[in-house]
Short mmCIF file of C-alpha atoms and ligand atoms in Angstrom, two decimals:
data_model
loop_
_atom_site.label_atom_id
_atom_site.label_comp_id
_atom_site.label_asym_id
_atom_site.label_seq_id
_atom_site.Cartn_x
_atom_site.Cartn_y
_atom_site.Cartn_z
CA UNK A 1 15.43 0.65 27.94
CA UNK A 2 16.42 -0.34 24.45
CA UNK A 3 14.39 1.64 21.60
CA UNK A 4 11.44 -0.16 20.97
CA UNK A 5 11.34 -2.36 17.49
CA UNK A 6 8.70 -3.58 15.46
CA UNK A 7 7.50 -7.15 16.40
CA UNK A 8 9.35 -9.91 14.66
CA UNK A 9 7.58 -10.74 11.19
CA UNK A 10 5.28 -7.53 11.56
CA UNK A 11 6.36 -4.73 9.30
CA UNK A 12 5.95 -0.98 8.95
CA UNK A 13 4.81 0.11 4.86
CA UNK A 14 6.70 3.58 4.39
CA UNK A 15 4.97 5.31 1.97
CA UNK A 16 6.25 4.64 -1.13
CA UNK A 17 5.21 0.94 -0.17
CA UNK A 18 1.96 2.35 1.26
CA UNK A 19 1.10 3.97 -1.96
CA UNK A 20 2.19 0.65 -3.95
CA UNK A 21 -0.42 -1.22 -1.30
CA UNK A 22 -3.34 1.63 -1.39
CA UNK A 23 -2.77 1.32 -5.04
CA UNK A 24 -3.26 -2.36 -5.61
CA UNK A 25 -6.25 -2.09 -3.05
CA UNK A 26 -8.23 0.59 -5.80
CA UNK A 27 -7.24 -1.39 -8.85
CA UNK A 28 -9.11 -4.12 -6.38
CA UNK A 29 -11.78 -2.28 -5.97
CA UNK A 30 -12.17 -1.26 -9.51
CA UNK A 31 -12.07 -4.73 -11.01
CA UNK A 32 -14.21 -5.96 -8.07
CA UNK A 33 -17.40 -3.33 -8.74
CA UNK A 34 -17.29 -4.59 -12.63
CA UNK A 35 -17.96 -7.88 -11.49
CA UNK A 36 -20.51 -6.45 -8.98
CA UNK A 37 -19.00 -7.39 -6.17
CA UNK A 38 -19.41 -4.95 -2.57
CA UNK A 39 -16.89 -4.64 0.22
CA UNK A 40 -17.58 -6.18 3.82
CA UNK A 41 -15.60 -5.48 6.58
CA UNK A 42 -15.12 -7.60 9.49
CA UNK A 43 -13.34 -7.67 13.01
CA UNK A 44 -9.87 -8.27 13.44
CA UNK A 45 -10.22 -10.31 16.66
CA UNK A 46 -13.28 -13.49 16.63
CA UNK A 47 -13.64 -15.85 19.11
CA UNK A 48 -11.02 -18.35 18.89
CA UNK A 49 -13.84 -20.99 18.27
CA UNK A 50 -14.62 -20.12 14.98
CA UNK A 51 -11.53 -20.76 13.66
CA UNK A 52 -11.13 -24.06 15.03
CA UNK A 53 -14.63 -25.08 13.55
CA UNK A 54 -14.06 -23.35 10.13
CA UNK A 55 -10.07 -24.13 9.60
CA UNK A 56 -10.24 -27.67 11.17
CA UNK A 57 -8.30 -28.56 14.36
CA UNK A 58 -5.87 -30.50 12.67
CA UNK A 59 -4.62 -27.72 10.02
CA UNK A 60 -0.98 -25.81 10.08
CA UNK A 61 -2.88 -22.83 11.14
CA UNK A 62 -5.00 -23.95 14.13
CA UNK A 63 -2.25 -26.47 15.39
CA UNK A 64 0.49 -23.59 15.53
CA UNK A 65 -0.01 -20.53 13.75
CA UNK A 66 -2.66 -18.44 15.62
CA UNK A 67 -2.24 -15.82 17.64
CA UNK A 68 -4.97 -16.71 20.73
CA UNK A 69 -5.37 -14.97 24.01
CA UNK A 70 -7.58 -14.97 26.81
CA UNK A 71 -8.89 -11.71 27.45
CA UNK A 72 -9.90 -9.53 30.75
CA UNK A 73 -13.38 -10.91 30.97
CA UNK A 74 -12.15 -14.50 30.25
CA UNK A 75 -13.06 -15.14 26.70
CA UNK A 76 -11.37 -16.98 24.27
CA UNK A 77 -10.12 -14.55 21.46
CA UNK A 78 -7.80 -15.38 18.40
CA UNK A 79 -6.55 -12.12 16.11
CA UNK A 80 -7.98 -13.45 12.28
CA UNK A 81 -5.29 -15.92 10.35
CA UNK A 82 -7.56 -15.55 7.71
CA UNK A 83 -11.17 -14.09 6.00
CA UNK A 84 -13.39 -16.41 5.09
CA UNK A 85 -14.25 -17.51 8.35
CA UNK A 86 -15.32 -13.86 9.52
CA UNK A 87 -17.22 -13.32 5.85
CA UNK A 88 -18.84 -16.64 6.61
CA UNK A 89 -19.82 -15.40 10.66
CA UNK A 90 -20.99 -12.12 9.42
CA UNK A 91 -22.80 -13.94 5.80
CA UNK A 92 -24.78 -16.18 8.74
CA UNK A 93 -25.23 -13.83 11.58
CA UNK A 94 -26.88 -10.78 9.37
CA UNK A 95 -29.02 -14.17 7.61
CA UNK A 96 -27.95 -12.34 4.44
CA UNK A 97 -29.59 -15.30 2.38
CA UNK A 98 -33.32 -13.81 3.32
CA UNK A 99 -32.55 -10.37 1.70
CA UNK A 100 -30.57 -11.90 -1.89
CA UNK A 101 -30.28 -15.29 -3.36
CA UNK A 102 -26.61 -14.48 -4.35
CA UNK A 103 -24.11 -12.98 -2.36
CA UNK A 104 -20.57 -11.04 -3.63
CA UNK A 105 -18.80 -9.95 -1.10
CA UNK A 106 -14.91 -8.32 -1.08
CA UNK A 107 -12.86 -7.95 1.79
CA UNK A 108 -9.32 -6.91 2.57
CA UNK A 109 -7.21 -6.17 5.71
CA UNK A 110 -4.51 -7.40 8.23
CA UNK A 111 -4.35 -11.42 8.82
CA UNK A 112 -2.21 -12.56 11.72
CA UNK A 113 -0.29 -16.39 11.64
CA UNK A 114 2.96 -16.78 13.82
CA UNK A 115 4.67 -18.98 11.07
CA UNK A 116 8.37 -18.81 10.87
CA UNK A 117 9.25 -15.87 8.70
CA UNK A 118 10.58 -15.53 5.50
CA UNK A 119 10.34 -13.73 2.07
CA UNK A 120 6.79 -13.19 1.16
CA UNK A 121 5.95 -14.99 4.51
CA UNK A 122 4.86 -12.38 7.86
CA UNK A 123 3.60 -12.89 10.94
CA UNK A 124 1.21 -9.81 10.08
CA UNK A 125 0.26 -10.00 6.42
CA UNK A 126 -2.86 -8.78 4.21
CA UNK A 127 -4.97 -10.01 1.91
CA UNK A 128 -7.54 -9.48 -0.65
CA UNK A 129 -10.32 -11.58 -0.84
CA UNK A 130 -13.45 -12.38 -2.63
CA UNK A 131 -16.34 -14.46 -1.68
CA UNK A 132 -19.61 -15.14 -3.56
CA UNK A 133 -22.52 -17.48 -1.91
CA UNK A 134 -25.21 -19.08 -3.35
CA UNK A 135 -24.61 -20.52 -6.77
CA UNK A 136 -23.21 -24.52 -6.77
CA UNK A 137 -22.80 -23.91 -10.14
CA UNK A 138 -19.10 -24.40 -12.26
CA UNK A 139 -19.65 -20.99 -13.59
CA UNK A 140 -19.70 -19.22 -10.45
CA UNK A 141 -16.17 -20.50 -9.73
CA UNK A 142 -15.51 -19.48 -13.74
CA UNK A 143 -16.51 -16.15 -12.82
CA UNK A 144 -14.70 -15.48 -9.64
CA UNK A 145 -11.57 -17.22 -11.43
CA UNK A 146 -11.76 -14.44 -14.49
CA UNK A 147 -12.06 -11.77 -11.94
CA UNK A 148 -9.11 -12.61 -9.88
CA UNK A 149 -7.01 -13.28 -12.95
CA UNK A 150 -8.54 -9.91 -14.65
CA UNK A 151 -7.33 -8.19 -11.64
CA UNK A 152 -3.76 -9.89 -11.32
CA UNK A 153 -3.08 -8.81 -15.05
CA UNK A 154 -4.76 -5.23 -14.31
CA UNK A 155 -2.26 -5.30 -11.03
CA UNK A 156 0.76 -5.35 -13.37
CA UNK A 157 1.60 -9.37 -12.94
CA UNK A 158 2.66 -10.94 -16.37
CA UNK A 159 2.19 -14.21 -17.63
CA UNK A 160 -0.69 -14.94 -14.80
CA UNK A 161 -1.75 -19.38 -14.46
CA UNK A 162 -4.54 -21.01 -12.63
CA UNK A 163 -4.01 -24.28 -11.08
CA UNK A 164 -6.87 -26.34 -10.53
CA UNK A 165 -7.98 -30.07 -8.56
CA UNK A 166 -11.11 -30.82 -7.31
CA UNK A 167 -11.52 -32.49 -4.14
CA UNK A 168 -14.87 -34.13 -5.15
CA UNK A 169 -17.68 -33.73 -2.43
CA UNK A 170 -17.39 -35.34 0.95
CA UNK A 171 -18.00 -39.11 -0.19
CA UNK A 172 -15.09 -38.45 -2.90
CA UNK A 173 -13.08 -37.39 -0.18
CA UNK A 174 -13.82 -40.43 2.28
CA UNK A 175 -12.67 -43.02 -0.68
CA UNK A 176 -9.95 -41.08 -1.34
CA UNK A 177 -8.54 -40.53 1.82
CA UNK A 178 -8.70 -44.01 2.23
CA UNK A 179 -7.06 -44.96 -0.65
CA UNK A 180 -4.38 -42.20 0.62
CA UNK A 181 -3.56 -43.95 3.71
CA UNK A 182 -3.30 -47.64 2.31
CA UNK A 183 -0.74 -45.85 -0.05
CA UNK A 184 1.12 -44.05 2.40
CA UNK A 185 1.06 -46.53 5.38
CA UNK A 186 3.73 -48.89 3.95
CA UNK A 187 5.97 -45.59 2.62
CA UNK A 188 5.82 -44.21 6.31
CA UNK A 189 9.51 -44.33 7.19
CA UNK A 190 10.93 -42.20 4.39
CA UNK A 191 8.42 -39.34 4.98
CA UNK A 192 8.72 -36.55 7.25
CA UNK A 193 8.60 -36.33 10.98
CA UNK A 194 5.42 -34.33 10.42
CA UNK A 195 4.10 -35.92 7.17
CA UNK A 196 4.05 -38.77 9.53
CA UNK A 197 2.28 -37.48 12.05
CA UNK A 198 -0.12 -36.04 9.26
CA UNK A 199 -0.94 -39.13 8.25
CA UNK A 200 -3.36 -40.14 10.95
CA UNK A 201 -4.74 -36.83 11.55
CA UNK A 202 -5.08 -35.18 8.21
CA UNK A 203 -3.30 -37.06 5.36
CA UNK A 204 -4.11 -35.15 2.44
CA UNK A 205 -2.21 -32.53 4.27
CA UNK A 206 0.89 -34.88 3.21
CA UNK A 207 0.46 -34.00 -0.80
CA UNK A 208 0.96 -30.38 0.24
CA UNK A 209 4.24 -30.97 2.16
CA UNK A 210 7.23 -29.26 0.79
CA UNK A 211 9.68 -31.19 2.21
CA UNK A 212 11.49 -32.78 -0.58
CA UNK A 213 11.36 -36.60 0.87
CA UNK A 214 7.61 -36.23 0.74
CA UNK A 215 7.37 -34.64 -2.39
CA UNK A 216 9.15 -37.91 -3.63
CA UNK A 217 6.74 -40.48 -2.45
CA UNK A 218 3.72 -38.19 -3.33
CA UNK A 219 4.13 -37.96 -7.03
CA UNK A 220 2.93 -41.21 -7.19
CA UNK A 221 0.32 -41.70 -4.82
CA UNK A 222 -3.01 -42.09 -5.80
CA UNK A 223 -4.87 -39.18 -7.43
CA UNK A 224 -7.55 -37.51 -5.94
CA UNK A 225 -9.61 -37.10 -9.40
CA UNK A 226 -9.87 -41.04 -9.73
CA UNK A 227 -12.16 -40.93 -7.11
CA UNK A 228 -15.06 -37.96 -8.09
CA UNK A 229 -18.34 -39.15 -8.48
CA UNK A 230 -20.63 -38.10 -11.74
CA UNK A 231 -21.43 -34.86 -10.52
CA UNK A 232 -17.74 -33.89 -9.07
CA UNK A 233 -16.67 -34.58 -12.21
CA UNK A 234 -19.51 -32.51 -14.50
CA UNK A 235 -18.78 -29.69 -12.16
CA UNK A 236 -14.81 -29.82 -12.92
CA UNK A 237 -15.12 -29.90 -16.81
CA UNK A 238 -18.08 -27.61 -17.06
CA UNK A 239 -15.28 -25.16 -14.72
CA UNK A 240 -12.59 -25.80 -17.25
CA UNK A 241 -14.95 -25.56 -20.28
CA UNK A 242 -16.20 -21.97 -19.03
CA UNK A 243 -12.57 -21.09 -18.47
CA UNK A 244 -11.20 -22.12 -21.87
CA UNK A 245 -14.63 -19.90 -23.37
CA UNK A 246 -13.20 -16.90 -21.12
CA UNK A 247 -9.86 -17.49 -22.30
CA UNK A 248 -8.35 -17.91 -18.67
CA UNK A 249 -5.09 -19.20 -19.18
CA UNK A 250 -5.24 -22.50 -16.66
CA UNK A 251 -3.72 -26.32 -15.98
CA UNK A 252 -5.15 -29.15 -13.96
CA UNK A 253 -3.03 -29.94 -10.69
CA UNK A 254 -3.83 -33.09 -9.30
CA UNK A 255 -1.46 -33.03 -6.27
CA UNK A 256 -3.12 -29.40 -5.45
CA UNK A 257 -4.62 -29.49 -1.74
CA UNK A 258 -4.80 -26.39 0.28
CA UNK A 259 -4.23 -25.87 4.08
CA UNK A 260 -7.89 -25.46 5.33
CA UNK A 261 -10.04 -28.18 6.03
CA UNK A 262 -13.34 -26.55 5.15
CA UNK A 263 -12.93 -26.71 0.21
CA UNK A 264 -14.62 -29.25 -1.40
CA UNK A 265 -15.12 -29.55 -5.13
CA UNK A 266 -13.04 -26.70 -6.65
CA UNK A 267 -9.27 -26.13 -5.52
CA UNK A 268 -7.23 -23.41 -6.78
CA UNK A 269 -3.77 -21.46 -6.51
CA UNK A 270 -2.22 -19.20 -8.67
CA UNK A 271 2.25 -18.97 -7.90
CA UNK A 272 4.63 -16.47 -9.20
CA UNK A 273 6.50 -17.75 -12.08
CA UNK A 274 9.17 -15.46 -12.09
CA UNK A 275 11.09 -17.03 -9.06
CA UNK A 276 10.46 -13.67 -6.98
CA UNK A 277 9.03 -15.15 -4.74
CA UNK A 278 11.42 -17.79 -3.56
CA UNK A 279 9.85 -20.74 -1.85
CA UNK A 280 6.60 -18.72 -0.85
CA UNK A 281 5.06 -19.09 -4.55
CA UNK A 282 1.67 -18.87 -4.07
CA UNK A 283 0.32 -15.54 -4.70
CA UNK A 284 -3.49 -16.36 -4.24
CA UNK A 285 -5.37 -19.77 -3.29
CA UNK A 286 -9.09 -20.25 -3.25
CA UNK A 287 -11.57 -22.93 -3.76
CA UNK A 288 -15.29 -23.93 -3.09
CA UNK A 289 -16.67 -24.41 0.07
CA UNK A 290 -20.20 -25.97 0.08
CA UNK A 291 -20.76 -26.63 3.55
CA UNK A 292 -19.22 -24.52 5.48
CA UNK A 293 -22.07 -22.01 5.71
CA UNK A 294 -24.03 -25.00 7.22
CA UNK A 295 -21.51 -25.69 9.42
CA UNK A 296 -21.52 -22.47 11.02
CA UNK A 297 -25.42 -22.46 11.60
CA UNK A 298 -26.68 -20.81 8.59
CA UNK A 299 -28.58 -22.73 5.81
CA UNK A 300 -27.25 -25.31 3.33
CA UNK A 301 -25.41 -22.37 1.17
CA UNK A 302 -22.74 -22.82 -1.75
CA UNK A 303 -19.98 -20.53 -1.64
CA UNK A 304 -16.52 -20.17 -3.07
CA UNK A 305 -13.85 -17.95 -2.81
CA UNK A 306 -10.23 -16.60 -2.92
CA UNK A 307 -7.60 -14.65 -1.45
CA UNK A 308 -4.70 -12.98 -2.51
CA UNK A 309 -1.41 -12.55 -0.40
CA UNK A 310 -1.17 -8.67 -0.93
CA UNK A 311 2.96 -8.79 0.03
CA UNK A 312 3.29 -11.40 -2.48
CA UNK A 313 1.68 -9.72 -5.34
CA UNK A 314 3.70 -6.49 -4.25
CA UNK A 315 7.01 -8.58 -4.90
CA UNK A 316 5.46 -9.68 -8.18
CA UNK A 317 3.86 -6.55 -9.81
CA UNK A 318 5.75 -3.77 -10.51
CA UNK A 319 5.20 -0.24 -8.83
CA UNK A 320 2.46 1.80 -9.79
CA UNK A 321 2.60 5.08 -11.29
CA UNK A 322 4.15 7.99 -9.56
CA UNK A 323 1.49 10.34 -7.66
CA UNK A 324 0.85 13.58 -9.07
CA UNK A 325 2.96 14.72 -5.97
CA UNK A 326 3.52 18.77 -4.61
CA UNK A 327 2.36 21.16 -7.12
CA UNK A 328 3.89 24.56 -5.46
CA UNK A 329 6.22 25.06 -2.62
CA UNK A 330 5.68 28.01 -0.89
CA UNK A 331 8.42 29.93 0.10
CA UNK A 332 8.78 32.85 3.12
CA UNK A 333 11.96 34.94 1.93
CA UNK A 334 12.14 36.48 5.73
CA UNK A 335 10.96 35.62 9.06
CA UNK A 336 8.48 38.38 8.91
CA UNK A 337 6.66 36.95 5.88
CA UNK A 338 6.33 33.38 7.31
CA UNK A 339 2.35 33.89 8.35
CA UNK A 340 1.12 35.36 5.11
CA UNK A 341 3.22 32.39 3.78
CA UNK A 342 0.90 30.58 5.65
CA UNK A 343 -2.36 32.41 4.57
CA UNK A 344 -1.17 32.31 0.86
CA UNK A 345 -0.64 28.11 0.83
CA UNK A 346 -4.09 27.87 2.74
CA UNK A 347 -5.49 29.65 0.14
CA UNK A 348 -4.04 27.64 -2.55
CA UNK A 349 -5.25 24.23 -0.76
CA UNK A 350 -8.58 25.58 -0.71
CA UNK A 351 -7.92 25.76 -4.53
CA UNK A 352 -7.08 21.90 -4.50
CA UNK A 353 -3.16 22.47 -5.10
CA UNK A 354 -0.62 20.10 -3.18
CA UNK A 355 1.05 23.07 -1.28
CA UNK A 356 3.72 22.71 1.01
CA UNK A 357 6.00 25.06 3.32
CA UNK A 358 8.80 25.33 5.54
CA UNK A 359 7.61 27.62 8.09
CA UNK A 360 10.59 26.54 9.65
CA UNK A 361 12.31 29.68 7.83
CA UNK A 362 15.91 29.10 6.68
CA UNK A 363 17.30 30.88 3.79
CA UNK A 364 16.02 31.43 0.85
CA UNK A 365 18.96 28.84 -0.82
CA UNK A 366 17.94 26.04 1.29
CA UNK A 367 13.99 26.71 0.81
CA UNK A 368 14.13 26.21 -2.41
CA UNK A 369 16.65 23.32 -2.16
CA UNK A 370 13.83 21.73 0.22
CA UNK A 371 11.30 22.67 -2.46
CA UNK A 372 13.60 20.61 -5.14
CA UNK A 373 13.98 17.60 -3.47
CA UNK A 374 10.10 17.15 -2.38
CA UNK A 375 9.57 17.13 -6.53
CA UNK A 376 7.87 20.48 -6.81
CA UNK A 377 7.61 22.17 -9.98
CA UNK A 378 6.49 25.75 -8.68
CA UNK A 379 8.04 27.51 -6.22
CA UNK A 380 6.31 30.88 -4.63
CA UNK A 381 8.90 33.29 -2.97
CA UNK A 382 6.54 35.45 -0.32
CA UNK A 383 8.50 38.45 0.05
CA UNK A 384 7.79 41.62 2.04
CA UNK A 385 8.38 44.48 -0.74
CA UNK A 386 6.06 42.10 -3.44
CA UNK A 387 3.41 41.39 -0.38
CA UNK A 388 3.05 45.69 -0.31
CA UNK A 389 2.36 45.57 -3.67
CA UNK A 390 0.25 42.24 -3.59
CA UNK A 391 2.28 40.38 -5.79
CA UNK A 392 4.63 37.44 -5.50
CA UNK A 393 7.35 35.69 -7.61
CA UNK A 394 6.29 32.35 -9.38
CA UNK A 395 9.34 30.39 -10.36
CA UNK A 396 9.48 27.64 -12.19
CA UNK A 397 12.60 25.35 -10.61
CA UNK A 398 13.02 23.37 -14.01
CA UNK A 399 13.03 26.28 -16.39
CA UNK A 400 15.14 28.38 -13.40
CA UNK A 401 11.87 30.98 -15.47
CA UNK A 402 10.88 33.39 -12.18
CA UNK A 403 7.94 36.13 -13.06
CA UNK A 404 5.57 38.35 -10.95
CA UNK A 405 2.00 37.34 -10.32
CA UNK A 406 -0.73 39.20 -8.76
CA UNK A 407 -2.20 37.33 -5.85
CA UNK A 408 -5.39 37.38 -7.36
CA UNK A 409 -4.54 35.76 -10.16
CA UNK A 410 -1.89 32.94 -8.48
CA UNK A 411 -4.22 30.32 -9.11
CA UNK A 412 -4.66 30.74 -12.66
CA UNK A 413 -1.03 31.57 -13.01
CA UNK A 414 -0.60 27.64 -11.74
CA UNK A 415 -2.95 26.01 -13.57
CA UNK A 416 -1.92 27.49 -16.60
CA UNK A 417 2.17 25.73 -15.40
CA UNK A 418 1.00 22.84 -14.64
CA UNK A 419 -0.83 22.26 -17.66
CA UNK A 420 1.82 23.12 -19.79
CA UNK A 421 3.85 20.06 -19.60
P1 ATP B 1 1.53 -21.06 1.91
O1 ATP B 1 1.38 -22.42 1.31
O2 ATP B 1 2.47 -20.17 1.14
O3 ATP B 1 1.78 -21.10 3.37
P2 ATP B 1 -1.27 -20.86 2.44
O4 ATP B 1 -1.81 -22.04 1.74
O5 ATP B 1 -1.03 -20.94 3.90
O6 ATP B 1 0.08 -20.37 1.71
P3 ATP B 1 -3.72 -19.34 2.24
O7 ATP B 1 -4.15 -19.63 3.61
O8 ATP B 1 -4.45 -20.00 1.13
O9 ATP B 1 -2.14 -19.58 2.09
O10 ATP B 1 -3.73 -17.77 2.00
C1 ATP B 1 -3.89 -17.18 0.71
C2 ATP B 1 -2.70 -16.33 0.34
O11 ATP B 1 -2.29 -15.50 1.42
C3 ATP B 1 -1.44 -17.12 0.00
O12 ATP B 1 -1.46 -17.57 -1.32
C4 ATP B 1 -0.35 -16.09 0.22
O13 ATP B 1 -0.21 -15.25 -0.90
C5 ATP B 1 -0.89 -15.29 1.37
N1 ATP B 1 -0.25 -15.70 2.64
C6 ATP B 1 -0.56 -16.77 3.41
N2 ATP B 1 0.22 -16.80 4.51
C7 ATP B 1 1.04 -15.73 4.42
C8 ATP B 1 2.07 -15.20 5.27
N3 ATP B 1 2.41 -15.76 6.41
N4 ATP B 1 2.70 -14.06 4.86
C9 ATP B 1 2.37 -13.46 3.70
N5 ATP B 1 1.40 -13.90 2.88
C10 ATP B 1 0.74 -15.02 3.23
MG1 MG B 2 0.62 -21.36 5.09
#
C-alpha cells in the first residue's frame, strides 16, 4: 500500500502555523471578553436536517458542498459547513432566552464544505465566529461590526473595510425578488449555465455569481435598497450612523448578497485588499438573521452574527511574535550521566524553565549543536567529575561565556541569564 496522504483540501498546521492559528484564536478571545462576549462550543457532526432548514435547500452549500452520511443506526448526519446553525440548535435547545434577555456567544472550530479547492478555499477550514441574540436594534449590529473590525486590526490586518446592503425584511425581499426576475428573465441567455438555473430557484443568488458574464448583466439590475420599507431603511442608516460615531471605516454595497438563505436586514463582508488572497477575498461575512431562531422552534428572537475564515486571515495578517521558546538545553557529557541529566531538567521544569535533552547521548559537539539549532540560550553540560562535587557548567552559547554553578543555586543562576538580555 501507498503511504497514506492527507485528504484532498484537508490540511495538516505544523507548528509554526499552529502557533500563528492558536495565536489569532487568543487575540480572539481577548477582544471577544472586552465586548463581553463567552465561548460556546458545539458538535462537529448535526443531523443533516438542520442544515437544510437553516442554510436553505437551494444554497451552494446544501446543493453540493456538504459532507452527509448515513450512519450505523441509520440517521442522517452531515459534518458542520458552518456555525450558526449549531449556535442557533444549542441557543434553542438549552431555551437560553428564559435565563438572559441578550445573548453573546463566540465560537470557533473545524467547518467541513467539499468545494473545489483553491487558495484560501479547503475542504476542512475554521472559523471564528460571533453571535449575539436578542436586540433588533442597528446598534447591536454596530457593536458586533466594531468588535470584529477591533479584532481584525488587533490580528495584524491593515487597512481593514466593511461592506454593507441590507436585504430589507421578508416583504422587501418578496418585491425585490420579483423585480429581480422580470429583470433577469429577458437577459437569460448571456448568463451562466448555473446563474440560469439560479434564477428560478434562488435568484438573488445570481448578484453573487463570480462568473464574469453575470457580473456584466448584474451591475445593472435592480437594487435591492429601492425596495426597503420605512423601518428597513431606519435600521440601515441608524447602522451606518453608529458606525461613522465608532469610527468604523465602512461603504455601502448594494450588489452584496451572501450564500445562506436564512440574513435579512443587515448584510456584511469584509475582503482582503491586498490581493493575497486571490479570488477567495472574503475574509469574514456576517449579517442579521431575525427569524431564524423561530424557524428552528425557539421564540421570535433577533440575532446577528459573523464569521471569520481563520486560513484567510492567516494569509492576510502577518505572523505573530516568536514564542519565548527553550530556555536551557541540558546536556549529558557521558553515557553514565544521562539519568541525573534527566533528574536535573525535571527539576528545572518544576521551576517553570523550557528544558530540553537529548538523552539520546551523542557527543558533546553535536549536543550542543542540537542545543543551537532548537534556539536555546543556556546550555547545562552534566558531567561526572562536576556531579561529585555537585556542580555543573552553565554556558551561555551566544557569549561562548561557560562558568560553574552549584546545583542549588542553577535556578537562580538562569533567571539571572535570562533576564539579562
Ligand atoms: P466564498 O464566497 O469565498 O465562498 P462564503 O460566502 O461561502 O465565502 P461564508 O459561508 O460566509 O463564506 O463563511 C464565512 C467565511 O469563512 C468566509 O468569508 C471565508 O473567509 C471563510 N470560508 C468559507 N468557505 C471557506 C473554504 N472553503 N475554505 C476556507 N475558508 C472559507
Ligand atoms: Mg462559499
Amino acid at each position: 500500500m501507498s503511504a497514506p496522504r492527507a485528504v484532498k483540501g484537508m490540511h495538516d498546521l505544523l507548528p509554526d502555523r499552529t502557533a500563528h492559528a492558536a495565536w489569532l484564536e487568543a487575540r480572539f478571545r481577548e477582544v471577544a471578553r472586552r465586548w463581553s462576549f463567552d465561548e460556546i462550543r458545539t458538535p462537529v457532526v448535526e443531523p443533516t436536517e438542520l442544515f437544510v432548514r437553516s442554510i436553505g435547500e437551494s444554497t451552494d452549500i446544501v446543493e453540493k458542498e456538504m459532507y452527509s452520511f448515513v450512519d450505523k443506526g441509520q440517521d442522517a448526519l452531515t459534518l458542520r459547513p458552518e456555525g450558526t446553525a449549531g449556535v442557533v440548535r444549542a441557543y434553542v435547545e438549552h431555551a437560553v432566552w428564559t435565563q438572559e434577555p441578550v445573548t453573546r456567544w463566540i465560537y470557533m472550530g473545524p467547518m467541513f464544505r467539499r468545494e473545489r479547492p483553491a487558495r484560501g478555499r479547503y475542504r476542512q477550514f475554521h472559523q471564528l465566529g460571533a453571535e449575539l441574540f436578542g436586540d433588533p436594534g442597528p446598534y447591536a449590529d454596530a457593536e458586533l461590526i466594531d468588535m470584529l473590525v477591533t479584532f481584525l486590526r488587533e490580528a495584524g490586518v491593515a487597512d481593514v473595510e466593511v461592506l454593507l446592503n441590507s436585504l430589507g425584511g421578508p416583504e422587501a425581499r418578496r418585491a425585490y425578488r420579483h423585480a429581480l426576475v422580470e429583470y433577469l428573465e429577458p437577459r437569460r441567455p448571456a448568463l451562466s449555465a448555473d446563474s440560469q438555473r439560479r434564477l428560478a430557484s434562488n435568484p438573488l443568488r445570481v448578484l453573487d455569481s463570480k462568473a464574469p458574464e453575470d457580473r456584466e448583466v448584474v451591475a445593472h439590475a435592480p437594487r435591492i435598497t429601492d425596495f426597503l420599507n420605512a423601518e428597513d431603511r431606519a435600521h440601515l442608516d441608524g447602522l451606518r450612523a453608529a458606525l461613522d460615531r465608532l469610527q468604523v471605516p465602512h461603504r455601502l454595497e448594494p450588489t452584496l448578497v451572501r450564500g445562506l438563505d436564512y440574513y435579512d436586514r443587515t448584510l456584511f463582508e469584509v475582503r482582503g485588499r491586498g490581493g493575497e488572497l486571490g479570488a477567495q477575498d472574503a475574509v469574514c461575512g456576517g449579517g442579521r438573521y431575525d427569524g431564524l431562531v423561530e424557524t428552528m422552534g425557539g421564540p421570535p428572537t433577533p440575532a446577528v452574527g459573523f464569521a471569520i475564515g481563520l486560513e484567510r486571515l492567516m494569509l492576510l495578517a502577518p505572523p505573530p511574535p516568536p514564542p519565548p521558546g527553550t530556555d536551557v538545553f541540558v546536556v549529558a557529557v557521558g553515557a553514565a550521566e544521562r539519568l541525573e541529566a534527566a533528574v536535573i531538567a525535571r527539576e528545572l521544569r518544576a521551576e517553570g524553565l523550557s528544558v530540553e535533552t537529548d538523552l539520546r547521548g551523542g557527543s558533546l559537539r553535536s549536543q550542543l549543536r542540537r542545543a543551537d539549532r532548537v534556539g536555546a540560550r543556556l546550555a547545562l553540560l552534566v558531567g561526572s567529575d562536576e556531579l561529585a562535587r555537585g556542580v555543573v557548567q552553565l554556558r551561555d552559547l551566544r557569549a561562548g561565556r561557560q562558568r560553574e554553578v552549584g546545583r542549588d543555586a542553577l535556578r537562580a543562576a538562569i533567571r539571572a541569564e535570562r533576564s539579562a538580555t
